[in-house]
Amino acid sequence: SPSRSSVIIIGAGISGLSAAKVLAENGIEDLVILEATDRIGGRIRKEKFGGVSVELGAGWIVGVGGKESNPVWEFANQSGLRTCFSDYSNARYNIYDRSGKIFPSGVAADSYKKAVDSAIMKLRSLEASHVGEVIEPPCSPKTPIELAIDFILHDFEMAEVEPISTFVDFGEREFLVADERGYEYLLYKMAEDFLFTSEGKILDNRLKLNKVVREIQHSRNGVIVKTEDDCVYEANYVILSASIGVLQSDLISFRPPLPRWKTEAIGKCDVMVYTKIFLKFPYKFWPCGAEKEFFIYAHERRGYYTFWQHMETAYPGSNVLVVTLTNGESKRVEAQSDEETLKEAMEVLRDMFGPNIPNATDILVPRWWKNRFQRGSYSNYPIISNNQVLHDIKAPVGRIFFTGEHTSERFNGYVHGGYLSGIETSKSLLEEMREEKERKNENQTFL
Ligand code: FAD
């Protein structure tokens, strides 16, 4: 029979690692971390591309400069992570039409204001319909510039429509991680505190990589976890940090099955797909400078290669461009070959910068939607969701505790959400362990 540990943590992303660290700091040393892939980090992941480190997943530390200090920002500073301030606010003045002309700033500002007003009205009408009232919803955006701004507003910066807890608590500034060691360097720094490491490598055998959990058996007495390679692990408790997309899929089966309130809540949370496509060029042909860092392409199809960034601020001389797609466009591009995607992106760039620009020499297309250990990029609770859904997604089921960015009440979808959720889940588990111990002691006294 396999040896039994106190806690099994499933997933070695930021939430799983922060949960494990809190347990270790509180004397729970006999833990096991099971990670499906061959690395720690999860959705924090760098890759070498065009001679620099690019972030396929989380790229920004979001929420800096506010009344409270963002713990991830603090940690990044302590670790000496290199970051650059990102000023998105210029993007709306760098909107190209299909003939390569930049919309005059007055037109852009007007369209922007119209889009914000219409988003606010839409929200009001949603709220009204929620309580059985009827308010006429605003008419939907139609022209390419309206569509582009609507896309930017809804898929990137709803802050002007609805207060976002991250901005309210931690501030509205965002910093791009531009460090050769990657955002994931923070996770190694964190792991170093409680796992055995040597020369930048984690050598602790409590971290088990390439262990795909397929089944969790749970009862009043404990949990049994089975992996794809037929290993069996036993513990008193399990912390599950797999993403909301994975929970919605059939990767992990539960015995007995999860109760209905749980599966229903999991089903109610939307999954956002967010794809950063990287393109490498032999030389620059786009305007440089910080105020030109972000630019927008207005096309009659909403979300069609809309949002662009040049990497010259982060990595001067890298000649790398990034374009971000979301949801339907992400899924479409994930399903086609990279050559087709490159062709589409080049057509868009030729619309903006003319026919004589050079072809990209390399392309990188992450596939977060297809990845069976992710099934999307991050959780996206419906704007009018009731708190019960979030409460139920987070709530433990017997000895199974849930963590991850999707369980963060105020900061879901962000790195700091994942980080703080891990801490919170471990604290509730420690509390439960104390109570269990007390119950046992009482029984013994009684006997
Ligand atoms: P994960 O990092 O997904 O960790 C879960 C781990 O569980 C993974 O390592 C996975 O491999 C593992 N796992 C899954 N299933 C199993 C299984 N069956 N058995 C064993 N292991 C399993 N946040 C920001 O703050 N700023 C940003 O700029 C930003 N941009 C983003 C861009 C993209 C493209 C994406 C994808 C995310 C972005 N995010 C951003 C969100 C941020 O990356 C996440 O909120 C955060 O990293 C989630 O951490 P987590 O620990 O909850 O989940």
mmCIF file with all atom_site columns, N, CA and C in Angstrom, residues 310-331:
data_model
loop_
_atom_site.group_PDB
_atom_site.id
_atom_site.type_symbol
_atom_site.label_atom_id
_atom_site.label_alt_id
_atom_site.label_comp_id
_atom_site.label_asym_id
_atom_site.label_entity_id
_atom_site.label_seq_id
_atom_site.pdbx_PDB_ins_code
_atom_site.Cartn_x
_atom_site.Cartn_y
_atom_site.Cartn_z
_atom_site.occupancy
_atom_site.B_iso_or_equiv
_atom_site.pdbx_formal_charge
_atom_site.auth_seq_id
_atom_site.auth_comp_id
_atom_site.auth_asym_id
_atom_site.auth_atom_id
_atom_site.pdbx_PDB_model_num
ATOM 1  N N  . HIS A 1 310 ? 4.301   46.433 -30.081 1.00 0.00 ? 310 HIS A N  1
ATOM 2  C CA . HIS A 1 310 ? 5.699   46.169 -30.491 1.00 0.00 ? 310 HIS A CA 1
ATOM 3  C C  . HIS A 1 310 ? 6.533   45.956 -29.237 1.00 0.00 ? 310 HIS A C  1
ATOM 4  N N  . MET A 1 311 ? 7.567   45.111 -29.352 1.00 0.00 ? 311 MET A N  1
ATOM 5  C CA . MET A 1 311 ? 8.339   44.736 -28.164 1.00 0.00 ? 311 MET A CA 1
ATOM 6  C C  . MET A 1 311 ? 9.594   45.583 -27.984 1.00 0.00 ? 311 MET A C  1
ATOM 7  N N  . GLU A 1 312 ? 9.640   46.718 -28.688 1.00 0.00 ? 312 GLU A N  1
ATOM 8  C CA . GLU A 1 312 ? 10.867  47.531 -28.622 1.00 0.00 ? 312 GLU A CA 1
ATOM 9  C C  . GLU A 1 312 ? 11.077  48.165 -27.245 1.00 0.00 ? 312 GLU A C  1
ATOM 10 N N  . THR A 1 313 ? 9.982   48.443 -26.526 1.00 0.00 ? 313 THR A N  1
ATOM 11 C CA . THR A 1 313 ? 10.134  49.019 -25.192 1.00 0.00 ? 313 THR A CA 1
ATOM 12 C C  . THR A 1 313 ? 10.723  47.969 -24.247 1.00 0.00 ? 313 THR A C  1
ATOM 13 N N  . ALA A 1 314 ? 10.212  46.750 -24.357 1.00 0.00 ? 314 ALA A N  1
ATOM 14 C CA . ALA A 1 314 ? 10.684  45.668 -23.484 1.00 0.00 ? 314 ALA A CA 1
ATOM 15 C C  . ALA A 1 314 ? 12.072  45.181 -23.910 1.00 0.00 ? 314 ALA A C  1
ATOM 16 N N  . TYR A 1 315 ? 12.210  44.920 -25.188 1.00 0.00 ? 315 TYR A N  1
ATOM 17 C CA . TYR A 1 315 ? 13.472  44.380 -25.717 1.00 0.00 ? 315 TYR A CA 1
ATOM 18 C C  . TYR A 1 315 ? 13.876  45.143 -26.968 1.00 0.00 ? 315 TYR A C  1
ATOM 19 N N  . PRO A 1 316 ? 14.593  46.255 -26.806 1.00 0.00 ? 316 PRO A N  1
ATOM 20 C CA . PRO A 1 316 ? 14.983  47.041 -27.985 1.00 0.00 ? 316 PRO A CA 1
ATOM 21 C C  . PRO A 1 316 ? 15.792  46.179 -28.964 1.00 0.00 ? 316 PRO A C  1
ATOM 22 N N  . GLY A 1 317 ? 15.489  46.349 -30.235 1.00 0.00 ? 317 GLY A N  1
ATOM 23 C CA . GLY A 1 317 ? 16.240  45.602 -31.255 1.00 0.00 ? 317 GLY A CA 1
ATOM 24 C C  . GLY A 1 317 ? 15.763  44.180 -31.473 1.00 0.00 ? 317 GLY A C  1
ATOM 25 N N  . SER A 1 318 ? 14.705  43.785 -30.774 1.00 0.00 ? 318 SER A N  1
ATOM 26 C CA . SER A 1 318 ? 14.253  42.396 -30.932 1.00 0.00 ? 318 SER A CA 1
ATOM 27 C C  . SER A 1 318 ? 13.453  42.199 -32.220 1.00 0.00 ? 318 SER A C  1
ATOM 28 N N  . ASN A 1 319 ? 12.895  43.276 -32.769 1.00 0.00 ? 319 ASN A N  1
ATOM 29 C CA . ASN A 1 319 ? 12.076  43.187 -33.994 1.00 0.00 ? 319 ASN A CA 1
ATOM 30 C C  . ASN A 1 319 ? 10.932  42.181 -33.870 1.00 0.00 ? 319 ASN A C  1
ATOM 31 N N  . VAL A 1 320 ? 10.297  42.203 -32.700 1.00 0.00 ? 320 VAL A N  1
ATOM 32 C CA . VAL A 1 320 ? 9.187   41.276 -32.464 1.00 0.00 ? 320 VAL A CA 1
ATOM 33 C C  . VAL A 1 320 ? 7.890   42.071 -32.287 1.00 0.00 ? 320 VAL A C  1
ATOM 34 N N  . LEU A 1 321 ? 6.833   41.595 -32.936 1.00 0.00 ? 321 LEU A N  1
ATOM 35 C CA . LEU A 1 321 ? 5.488   42.149 -32.735 1.00 0.00 ? 321 LEU A CA 1
ATOM 36 C C  . LEU A 1 321 ? 4.613   41.089 -32.069 1.00 0.00 ? 321 LEU A C  1
ATOM 37 N N  . VAL A 1 322 ? 3.625   41.546 -31.308 1.00 0.00 ? 322 VAL A N  1
ATOM 38 C CA . VAL A 1 322 ? 2.675   40.637 -30.669 1.00 0.00 ? 322 VAL A CA 1
ATOM 39 C C  . VAL A 1 322 ? 1.275   41.073 -31.065 1.00 0.00 ? 322 VAL A C  1
ATOM 40 N N  . VAL A 1 323 ? 0.438   40.117 -31.451 1.00 0.00 ? 323 VAL A N  1
ATOM 41 C CA . VAL A 1 323 ? -0.971  40.451 -31.681 1.00 0.00 ? 323 VAL A CA 1
ATOM 42 C C  . VAL A 1 323 ? -1.803  39.538 -30.780 1.00 0.00 ? 323 VAL A C  1
ATOM 43 N N  . THR A 1 324 ? -2.840  40.119 -30.177 1.00 0.00 ? 324 THR A N  1
ATOM 44 C CA . THR A 1 324 ? -3.646  39.352 -29.235 1.00 0.00 ? 324 THR A CA 1
ATOM 45 C C  . THR A 1 324 ? -5.022  39.062 -29.802 1.00 0.00 ? 324 THR A C  1
ATOM 46 N N  . LEU A 1 325 ? -5.385  37.801 -29.766 1.00 0.00 ? 325 LEU A N  1
ATOM 47 C CA . LEU A 1 325 ? -6.722  37.377 -30.170 1.00 0.00 ? 325 LEU A CA 1
ATOM 48 C C  . LEU A 1 325 ? -7.424  36.813 -28.937 1.00 0.00 ? 325 LEU A C  1
ATOM 49 N N  . THR A 1 326 ? -8.749  36.788 -28.974 1.00 0.00 ? 326 THR A N  1
ATOM 50 C CA . THR A 1 326 ? -9.469  36.213 -27.845 1.00 0.00 ? 326 THR A CA 1
ATOM 51 C C  . THR A 1 326 ? -10.608 35.310 -28.335 1.00 0.00 ? 326 THR A C  1
ATOM 52 N N  . ASN A 1 327 ? -11.068 34.517 -27.414 1.00 0.00 ? 327 ASN A N  1
ATOM 53 C CA . ASN A 1 327 ? -12.267 33.667 -27.579 1.00 0.00 ? 327 ASN A CA 1
ATOM 54 C C  . ASN A 1 327 ? -12.426 33.032 -28.964 1.00 0.00 ? 327 ASN A C  1
ATOM 55 N N  . GLY A 1 328 ? -13.460 33.409 -29.722 1.00 0.00 ? 328 GLY A N  1
ATOM 56 C CA . GLY A 1 328 ? -13.738 32.757 -31.006 1.00 0.00 ? 328 GLY A CA 1
ATOM 57 C C  . GLY A 1 328 ? -12.557 32.812 -31.963 1.00 0.00 ? 328 GLY A C  1
ATOM 58 N N  . GLU A 1 329 ? -11.916 33.975 -32.048 1.00 0.00 ? 329 GLU A N  1
ATOM 59 C CA . GLU A 1 329 ? -10.758 34.108 -32.944 1.00 0.00 ? 329 GLU A CA 1
ATOM 60 C C  . GLU A 1 329 ? -9.596  33.244 -32.445 1.00 0.00 ? 329 GLU A C  1
ATOM 61 N N  . SER A 1 330 ? -9.421  33.162 -31.134 1.00 0.00 ? 330 SER A N  1
ATOM 62 C CA . SER A 1 330 ? -8.368  32.298 -30.576 1.00 0.00 ? 330 SER A CA 1
ATOM 63 C C  . SER A 1 330 ? -8.605  30.852 -30.980 1.00 0.00 ? 330 SER A C  1
ATOM 64 N N  . LYS A 1 331 ? -9.836  30.415 -30.804 1.00 0.00 ? 331 LYS A N  1
ATOM 65 C CA . LYS A 1 331 ? -10.153 29.007 -31.105 1.00 0.00 ? 331 LYS A CA 1
ATOM 66 C C  . LYS A 1 331 ? -9.976  28.725 -32.597 1.00 0.00 ? 331 LYS A C  1
#
